[in-house]
mmCIF file of C-alpha atoms and ligand atoms in Angstrom:
data_model
loop_
_atom_site.group_PDB
_atom_site.id
_atom_site.type_symbol
_atom_site.label_atom_id
_atom_site.label_comp_id
_atom_site.label_asym_id
_atom_site.label_seq_id
_atom_site.Cartn_x
_atom_site.Cartn_y
_atom_site.Cartn_z
ATOM 1 C CA MET I 11 99.317 131.104 101.381
ATOM 2 C CA GLY I 12 102.948 130.037 101.586
ATOM 3 C CA ARG I 13 104.156 126.786 103.018
ATOM 4 C CA VAL I 14 106.551 127.001 105.961
ATOM 5 C CA ILE I 15 108.998 124.101 106.308
ATOM 6 C CA ALA I 16 111.348 123.748 109.293
ATOM 7 C CA ILE I 17 114.444 121.622 108.629
ATOM 8 C CA ALA I 18 115.118 119.944 111.953
ATOM 9 C CA ASN I 19 117.042 117.140 113.620
ATOM 10 C CA GLN I 20 118.706 117.668 116.990
ATOM 11 C CA LYS I 21 121.540 115.452 115.832
ATOM 12 C CA GLY I 22 124.499 117.512 114.621
ATOM 13 C CA GLY I 23 126.014 117.365 111.172
ATOM 14 C CA VAL I 24 123.281 115.374 109.419
ATOM 15 C CA GLY I 25 122.812 117.803 106.519
ATOM 16 C CA LYS I 26 120.166 120.196 107.848
ATOM 17 C CA THR I 27 121.869 123.364 106.679
ATOM 18 C CA THR I 28 122.992 121.871 103.368
ATOM 19 C CA THR I 29 119.383 120.849 102.760
ATOM 20 C CA ALA I 30 117.983 124.202 103.919
ATOM 21 C CA ILE I 31 120.341 126.178 101.655
ATOM 22 C CA ASN I 32 119.941 124.052 98.572
ATOM 23 C CA LEU I 33 116.238 123.330 98.851
ATOM 24 C CA SER I 34 115.657 127.088 99.215
ATOM 25 C CA ALA I 35 117.869 127.904 96.239
ATOM 26 C CA CYS I 36 116.403 125.168 94.018
ATOM 27 C CA LEU I 37 112.830 126.235 94.794
ATOM 28 C CA ALA I 38 113.819 129.822 93.961
ATOM 29 C CA GLU I 39 115.414 128.694 90.726
ATOM 30 C CA LYS I 40 112.151 126.992 89.811
ATOM 31 C CA GLY I 41 110.418 130.345 90.067
ATOM 32 C CA GLN I 42 109.031 130.005 93.589
ATOM 33 C CA LYS I 43 109.257 133.022 95.860
ATOM 34 C CA VAL I 44 111.333 131.853 98.831
ATOM 35 C CA LEU I 45 112.214 133.212 102.261
ATOM 36 C CA ALA I 46 115.182 131.532 103.982
ATOM 37 C CA VAL I 47 115.148 131.905 107.767
ATOM 38 C CA ASP I 48 118.352 131.110 109.649
ATOM 39 C CA MET I 49 117.485 130.034 113.188
ATOM 40 C CA ASP I 50 120.892 128.520 113.971
ATOM 41 C CA PRO I 51 123.393 130.790 115.789
ATOM 42 C CA GLN I 52 126.152 129.132 113.752
ATOM 43 C CA GLY I 53 124.772 131.192 110.837
ATOM 44 C CA ASN I 54 125.823 128.681 108.201
ATOM 45 C CA MET I 55 122.681 129.136 106.153
ATOM 46 C CA THR I 56 123.291 132.886 106.102
ATOM 47 C CA SER I 57 126.876 132.575 104.861
ATOM 48 C CA GLY I 58 126.107 129.620 102.594
ATOM 49 C CA LEU I 59 123.626 131.793 100.710
ATOM 50 C CA GLY I 60 126.262 134.440 100.180
ATOM 51 C CA LEU I 61 125.776 136.916 103.027
ATOM 52 C CA ASP I 62 128.634 137.946 105.280
ATOM 53 C CA LYS I 63 127.308 137.057 108.725
ATOM 54 C CA GLU I 64 129.842 139.359 110.409
ATOM 55 C CA SER I 65 128.617 142.412 108.572
ATOM 56 C CA VAL I 66 124.850 141.950 108.461
ATOM 57 C CA ASP I 67 123.362 144.729 110.496
ATOM 58 C CA LYS I 68 120.124 143.378 111.939
ATOM 59 C CA THR I 69 119.491 139.683 112.436
ATOM 60 C CA VAL I 70 116.959 137.156 113.709
ATOM 61 C CA TYR I 71 118.348 137.899 117.168
ATOM 62 C CA ASP I 72 117.187 141.528 116.915
ATOM 63 C CA LEU I 73 113.821 140.242 115.758
ATOM 64 C CA ILE I 74 113.544 137.936 118.776
ATOM 65 C CA ILE I 75 114.490 140.510 121.380
ATOM 66 C CA GLY I 76 112.222 143.097 119.781
ATOM 67 C CA ASN I 77 115.075 145.311 118.673
ATOM 68 C CA ALA I 78 114.051 145.383 115.007
ATOM 69 C CA ASP I 79 111.053 144.913 112.725
ATOM 70 C CA VAL I 80 111.079 142.182 110.164
ATOM 71 C CA ASP I 81 111.547 144.726 107.351
ATOM 72 C CA GLU I 82 114.797 145.894 108.931
ATOM 73 C CA VAL I 83 116.119 142.351 109.200
ATOM 74 C CA LEU I 84 115.026 141.183 105.758
ATOM 75 C CA GLN I 85 117.812 140.933 103.165
ATOM 76 C CA LYS I 86 116.030 141.156 99.850
ATOM 77 C CA ASP I 87 117.066 139.382 96.665
ATOM 78 C CA ALA I 88 120.111 137.633 98.056
ATOM 79 C CA LEU I 89 119.465 135.430 95.033
ATOM 80 C CA GLU I 90 116.788 135.795 92.390
ATOM 81 C CA ASN I 91 113.417 135.014 94.069
ATOM 82 C CA LEU I 92 115.104 134.507 97.427
ATOM 83 C CA ASP I 93 115.127 136.739 100.511
ATOM 84 C CA ILE I 94 116.863 135.947 103.794
ATOM 85 C CA LEU I 95 116.336 136.598 107.475
ATOM 86 C CA PRO I 96 120.008 136.273 108.455
ATOM 87 C CA THR I 97 121.652 135.288 111.693
ATOM 88 C CA SER I 98 124.894 135.818 113.520
ATOM 89 C CA ILE I 99 126.407 134.313 116.649
ATOM 90 C CA ASP I 100 124.398 136.814 118.765
ATOM 91 C CA LEU I 101 121.476 134.447 118.434
ATOM 92 C CA SER I 102 123.120 132.055 120.869
ATOM 93 C CA ALA I 103 122.119 134.464 123.652
ATOM 94 C CA ALA I 104 118.456 134.429 122.632
ATOM 95 C CA GLU I 105 117.594 131.495 124.866
ATOM 96 C CA ILE I 106 118.645 133.478 127.919
ATOM 97 C CA GLU I 107 116.957 136.664 126.766
ATOM 98 C CA LEU I 108 113.729 134.706 126.467
ATOM 99 C CA ILE I 109 113.631 133.574 130.086
ATOM 100 C CA GLY I 110 110.413 134.797 131.617
ATOM 101 C CA VAL I 111 109.128 136.338 128.392
ATOM 102 C CA GLU I 112 105.456 135.647 127.790
ATOM 103 C CA GLU I 113 104.440 133.728 124.665
ATOM 104 C CA LYS I 114 108.104 133.194 123.882
ATOM 105 C CA GLU I 115 107.243 130.085 121.851
ATOM 106 C CA TYR I 116 105.541 132.296 119.249
ATOM 107 C CA ILE I 117 107.967 135.186 118.875
ATOM 108 C CA VAL I 118 109.222 134.270 115.419
ATOM 109 C CA ARG I 119 105.775 133.315 114.145
ATOM 110 C CA ASP I 120 104.394 136.674 115.249
ATOM 111 C CA ALA I 121 107.418 138.597 113.974
ATOM 112 C CA ILE I 122 107.060 137.325 110.404
ATOM 113 C CA LYS I 123 103.279 137.252 110.143
ATOM 114 C CA ASP I 124 103.089 140.398 108.008
ATOM 115 C CA ILE I 125 105.439 139.076 105.321
ATOM 116 C CA ARG I 126 104.439 135.419 105.367
ATOM 117 C CA ASP I 127 102.011 135.713 102.481
ATOM 118 C CA ASN I 128 104.640 137.290 100.233
ATOM 119 C CA TYR I 129 106.263 133.878 99.772
ATOM 120 C CA ASP I 130 105.468 130.503 98.250
ATOM 121 C CA TYR I 131 107.911 128.776 100.589
ATOM 122 C CA ILE I 132 109.561 129.730 103.856
ATOM 123 C CA ILE I 133 112.444 127.412 104.738
ATOM 124 C CA ILE I 134 113.770 127.521 108.319
ATOM 125 C CA ASP I 135 117.164 126.074 109.266
ATOM 126 C CA CYS I 136 117.176 124.829 112.874
ATOM 127 C CA PRO I 137 120.086 124.397 115.297
ATOM 128 C CA PRO I 138 121.162 120.905 116.428
ATOM 129 C CA SER I 139 119.116 120.981 119.628
ATOM 130 C CA LEU I 140 115.533 120.842 120.810
ATOM 131 C CA SER I 141 115.854 124.369 122.195
ATOM 132 C CA MET I 142 113.514 127.340 122.335
ATOM 133 C CA LEU I 143 114.835 128.342 118.906
ATOM 134 C CA THR I 144 113.736 125.009 117.450
ATOM 135 C CA ILE I 145 110.382 125.307 119.237
ATOM 136 C CA ASN I 146 109.947 128.772 117.675
ATOM 137 C CA ALA I 147 110.683 127.275 114.266
ATOM 138 C CA MET I 148 108.104 124.552 114.899
ATOM 139 C CA THR I 149 105.367 126.958 115.982
ATOM 140 C CA THR I 150 106.019 128.994 112.826
ATOM 141 C CA ALA I 151 106.101 125.980 110.525
ATOM 142 C CA ASP I 152 103.402 123.982 108.771
ATOM 143 C CA THR I 153 105.694 120.980 108.455
ATOM 144 C CA VAL I 154 109.015 119.601 109.687
ATOM 145 C CA LEU I 155 111.428 118.059 107.204
ATOM 146 C CA VAL I 156 113.949 115.730 108.833
ATOM 147 C CA PRO I 157 117.289 115.032 107.141
ATOM 148 C CA ILE I 158 118.731 111.661 108.107
ATOM 149 C CA GLN I 159 122.362 110.901 107.513
ATOM 150 C CA CYS I 160 123.040 107.461 106.101
ATOM 151 C CA GLU I 161 125.205 106.225 108.946
ATOM 152 C CA TYR I 162 124.986 103.590 111.598
ATOM 153 C CA TYR I 163 123.262 105.627 114.324
ATOM 154 C CA ALA I 164 120.772 107.248 111.969
ATOM 155 C CA LEU I 165 117.702 106.321 113.993
ATOM 156 C CA GLU I 166 119.142 107.399 117.327
ATOM 157 C CA GLY I 167 117.261 110.397 118.703
ATOM 158 C CA LEU I 168 114.638 110.239 115.988
ATOM 159 C CA SER I 169 111.890 109.112 118.362
ATOM 160 C CA GLN I 170 112.719 112.088 120.600
ATOM 161 C CA LEU I 171 112.369 114.416 117.631
ATOM 162 C CA ILE I 172 109.063 112.885 116.587
ATOM 163 C CA HIS I 173 107.835 113.145 120.178
ATOM 164 C CA THR I 174 108.807 116.828 120.244
ATOM 165 C CA VAL I 175 106.868 117.465 117.041
ATOM 166 C CA GLU I 176 103.855 115.699 118.571
ATOM 167 C CA LEU I 177 104.073 117.783 121.750
ATOM 168 C CA VAL I 178 104.316 121.030 119.795
ATOM 169 C CA LYS I 179 101.353 119.948 117.684
ATOM 170 C CA GLU I 180 99.300 119.069 120.751
ATOM 171 C CA ARG I 181 100.085 122.166 122.796
ATOM 172 C CA LEU I 182 101.323 124.972 120.564
ATOM 173 C CA ASN I 183 100.655 124.484 116.854
ATOM 174 C CA PRO I 184 97.786 122.109 115.963
ATOM 175 C CA GLN I 185 98.599 122.447 112.242
ATOM 176 C CA LEU I 186 102.085 121.016 112.517
ATOM 177 C CA GLU I 187 102.829 117.838 110.538
ATOM 178 C CA ILE I 188 105.946 115.923 109.687
ATOM 179 C CA GLU I 189 106.713 116.689 106.061
ATOM 180 C CA GLY I 190 108.878 113.603 105.801
ATOM 181 C CA VAL I 191 112.434 112.404 106.049
ATOM 182 C CA VAL I 192 115.136 112.793 103.458
ATOM 183 C CA PHE I 193 118.263 110.669 103.378
ATOM 184 C CA THR I 194 121.529 112.579 103.035
ATOM 185 C CA MET I 195 125.170 111.742 102.357
ATOM 186 C CA TYR I 196 124.271 108.452 100.740
ATOM 187 C CA ASP I 197 127.373 106.591 99.665
ATOM 188 C CA ALA I 198 126.604 104.107 96.914
ATOM 189 C CA ARG I 199 129.961 102.410 97.401
ATOM 190 C CA THR I 200 129.115 101.116 100.853
ATOM 191 C CA ASN I 201 126.593 98.548 101.972
ATOM 192 C CA LEU I 202 126.053 100.603 105.108
ATOM 193 C CA SER I 203 124.185 103.405 103.339
ATOM 194 C CA LEU I 204 121.853 100.902 101.724
ATOM 195 C CA GLN I 205 121.282 99.094 105.027
ATOM 196 C CA VAL I 206 120.482 102.345 106.804
ATOM 197 C CA VAL I 207 117.912 103.287 104.162
ATOM 198 C CA GLU I 208 116.273 99.836 104.366
ATOM 199 C CA ASN I 209 116.314 99.866 108.167
ATOM 200 C CA VAL I 210 114.740 103.322 108.406
ATOM 201 C CA LYS I 211 112.089 102.389 105.838
ATOM 202 C CA ASP I 212 111.179 99.326 107.918
ATOM 203 C CA ASN I 213 111.039 101.194 111.200
ATOM 204 C CA LEU I 214 109.548 104.562 110.377
ATOM 205 C CA GLN I 215 105.906 105.347 109.687
ATOM 206 C CA GLN I 216 106.726 108.787 108.222
ATOM 207 C CA THR I 217 106.780 109.821 104.610
ATOM 208 C CA ILE I 218 110.163 109.149 103.083
ATOM 209 C CA TYR I 219 111.225 111.258 100.139
ATOM 210 C CA LYS I 220 112.122 109.256 97.032
ATOM 211 C CA THR I 221 115.024 111.572 96.320
ATOM 212 C CA ILE I 222 118.148 110.484 98.168
ATOM 213 C CA ILE I 223 120.957 113.032 98.498
ATOM 214 C CA PRO I 224 124.306 111.434 97.632
ATOM 215 C CA ARG I 225 127.563 112.166 99.367
ATOM 216 C CA ASN I 226 129.009 114.700 96.951
ATOM 217 C CA ILE I 227 132.143 116.749 97.508
ATOM 218 C CA ARG I 228 130.747 119.699 95.523
ATOM 219 C CA LEU I 229 127.978 120.065 98.141
ATOM 220 C CA ALA I 230 130.629 120.372 100.851
ATOM 221 C CA GLU I 231 132.682 122.884 98.851
ATOM 222 C CA ALA I 232 129.890 125.243 97.792
ATOM 223 C CA PRO I 233 129.334 127.024 101.159
ATOM 224 C CA SER I 234 132.910 128.311 101.291
ATOM 225 C CA TYR I 235 132.137 130.209 98.075
ATOM 226 C CA GLY I 236 128.852 131.491 99.506
ATOM 227 C CA MET I 237 126.918 129.740 96.782
ATOM 228 C CA PRO I 238 124.154 127.159 96.708
ATOM 229 C CA ILE I 239 125.015 124.062 94.698
ATOM 230 C CA SER I 240 122.780 125.109 91.797
ATOM 231 C CA GLN I 241 125.142 128.066 91.229
ATOM 232 C CA TYR I 242 128.415 126.507 92.274
ATOM 233 C CA ASP I 243 128.118 123.404 90.096
ATOM 234 C CA SER I 244 124.717 122.945 88.512
ATOM 235 C CA ARG I 245 125.772 119.735 86.781
ATOM 236 C CA SER I 246 126.965 117.944 89.907
ATOM 237 C CA ALA I 247 125.121 114.964 91.348
ATOM 238 C CA GLY I 248 124.452 117.074 94.442
ATOM 239 C CA SER I 249 122.729 119.792 92.419
ATOM 240 C CA GLU I 250 120.635 117.309 90.467
ATOM 241 C CA SER I 251 119.465 115.634 93.657
ATOM 242 C CA TYR I 252 118.411 118.866 95.368
ATOM 243 C CA MET I 253 116.586 119.945 92.196
ATOM 244 C CA LYS I 254 114.682 116.658 92.347
ATOM 245 C CA LEU I 255 113.938 117.130 96.014
ATOM 246 C CA ALA I 256 112.547 120.593 95.224
ATOM 247 C CA ASP I 257 110.264 119.023 92.592
ATOM 248 C CA GLU I 258 109.064 116.450 95.097
ATOM 249 C CA VAL I 259 108.377 119.117 97.723
ATOM 250 C CA MET I 260 106.442 121.192 95.180
ATOM 251 C CA ASN I 261 104.378 118.216 94.020
ATOM 252 C CA LYS I 262 103.393 117.174 97.508
HETATM 253 N N1 LIG F 322 125.453 115.327 100.655
HETATM 254 C C1 LIG F 322 126.616 115.742 101.162
HETATM 255 N N2 LIG F 322 127.777 115.365 100.596
HETATM 256 C C2 LIG F 322 128.967 115.767 101.130
HETATM 257 N N3 LIG F 322 129.083 116.537 102.216
HETATM 258 C C3 LIG F 322 127.945 116.947 102.818
HETATM 259 C C4 LIG F 322 126.657 116.576 102.329
HETATM 260 N N4 LIG F 322 125.724 117.125 103.143
HETATM 261 C C5 LIG F 322 126.397 117.803 104.077
HETATM 262 N N5 LIG F 322 127.729 117.706 103.900
HETATM 263 C C6 LIG F 322 128.790 118.267 104.758
HETATM 264 O O1 LIG F 322 128.652 117.691 106.040
HETATM 265 C C7 LIG F 322 128.831 118.664 107.056
HETATM 266 C C8 LIG F 322 127.562 118.781 107.897
HETATM 267 O O2 LIG F 322 126.500 119.218 107.058
HETATM 268 P P1 LIG F 322 125.494 120.367 107.527
HETATM 269 O O3 LIG F 322 126.229 121.544 108.028
HETATM 270 O O4 LIG F 322 124.533 120.573 106.421
HETATM 271 O O5 LIG F 322 124.782 119.609 108.732
HETATM 272 P P2 LIG F 322 123.881 120.220 109.882
HETATM 273 O O6 LIG F 322 122.923 119.139 110.270
HETATM 274 O O7 LIG F 322 123.308 121.512 109.471
HETATM 275 O O8 LIG F 322 124.963 120.462 111.024
HETATM 276 P P3 LIG F 322 124.697 121.220 112.435
HETATM 277 O O9 LIG F 322 123.960 120.225 113.257
HETATM 278 O O10 LIG F 322 126.056 121.561 112.943
HETATM 279 O O11 LIG F 322 123.872 122.435 112.133
HETATM 280 C C9 LIG F 322 129.188 119.953 106.347
HETATM 281 O O12 LIG F 322 130.574 120.072 106.285
HETATM 282 C C10 LIG F 322 128.615 119.756 104.946
HETATM 283 O O13 LIG F 322 129.319 120.482 103.971
HETATM 284 MG MG1 LIG F 323 123.364 123.347 110.463
#
């Protein structure tokens, strides 16, 4: 059975989507069958993997409001070994649509249950909030992977996130575990990055991935070409690091 990993941190701009896109693509490149699920209304995972979010017909929003089956939403072979459940800005209305709906915490889990076993990995990109969309991702997931940006306030909000995972585990999804944290945007030229890594290591009981993602301009450029880093510049430091992260995830 496939492993479902939600990439979550309610803090904005920490590298969730960059990690979701490139971990998905690197796993696919290593021959794993991957489903990328975009649960963020911003739709950056969708466009970063090469789909035009304005022109996709059915999206995760249609799935959530019961307007489409998963087969209608699924975009097959966006890349070799990689399918996508895409999103558009419509999804921002989902929270409201879900008011009063029964079992609304499990809508996404139930919607994808028939295709779940077709994949080795399902990678879910979460929005920067602890909203019903994030809760849906966490009830669907086996584990939560938390990107942490190497900056001064890195630990802020992390205890809230860990508490949320614990609550979901206790009340909604007993299987849920924290996969671990991965440091992103590491800048070797500054002492700050190093201090943040040391500080988090001292203060966090969670698994910390050995692979550290460097700050790398090619990673920031790739989405505007609709390509994961492994296609855009496979020899960049960013590509090498996400390939290593994929190895670590697979060996866990
Ligand atoms: N390792 C990196 N090196 C350079 N730029 C990066 C790196 N990781 C992410 N970025 C850039 O930083 C910005 C934020 O990254 P990203 O969109 O992945 O964060 P996010 O956590 O998904 O944000 P949001 O909370 O808005 O969803 C983007 O412009 C992205 O291109
Ligand atoms: Mg994002």
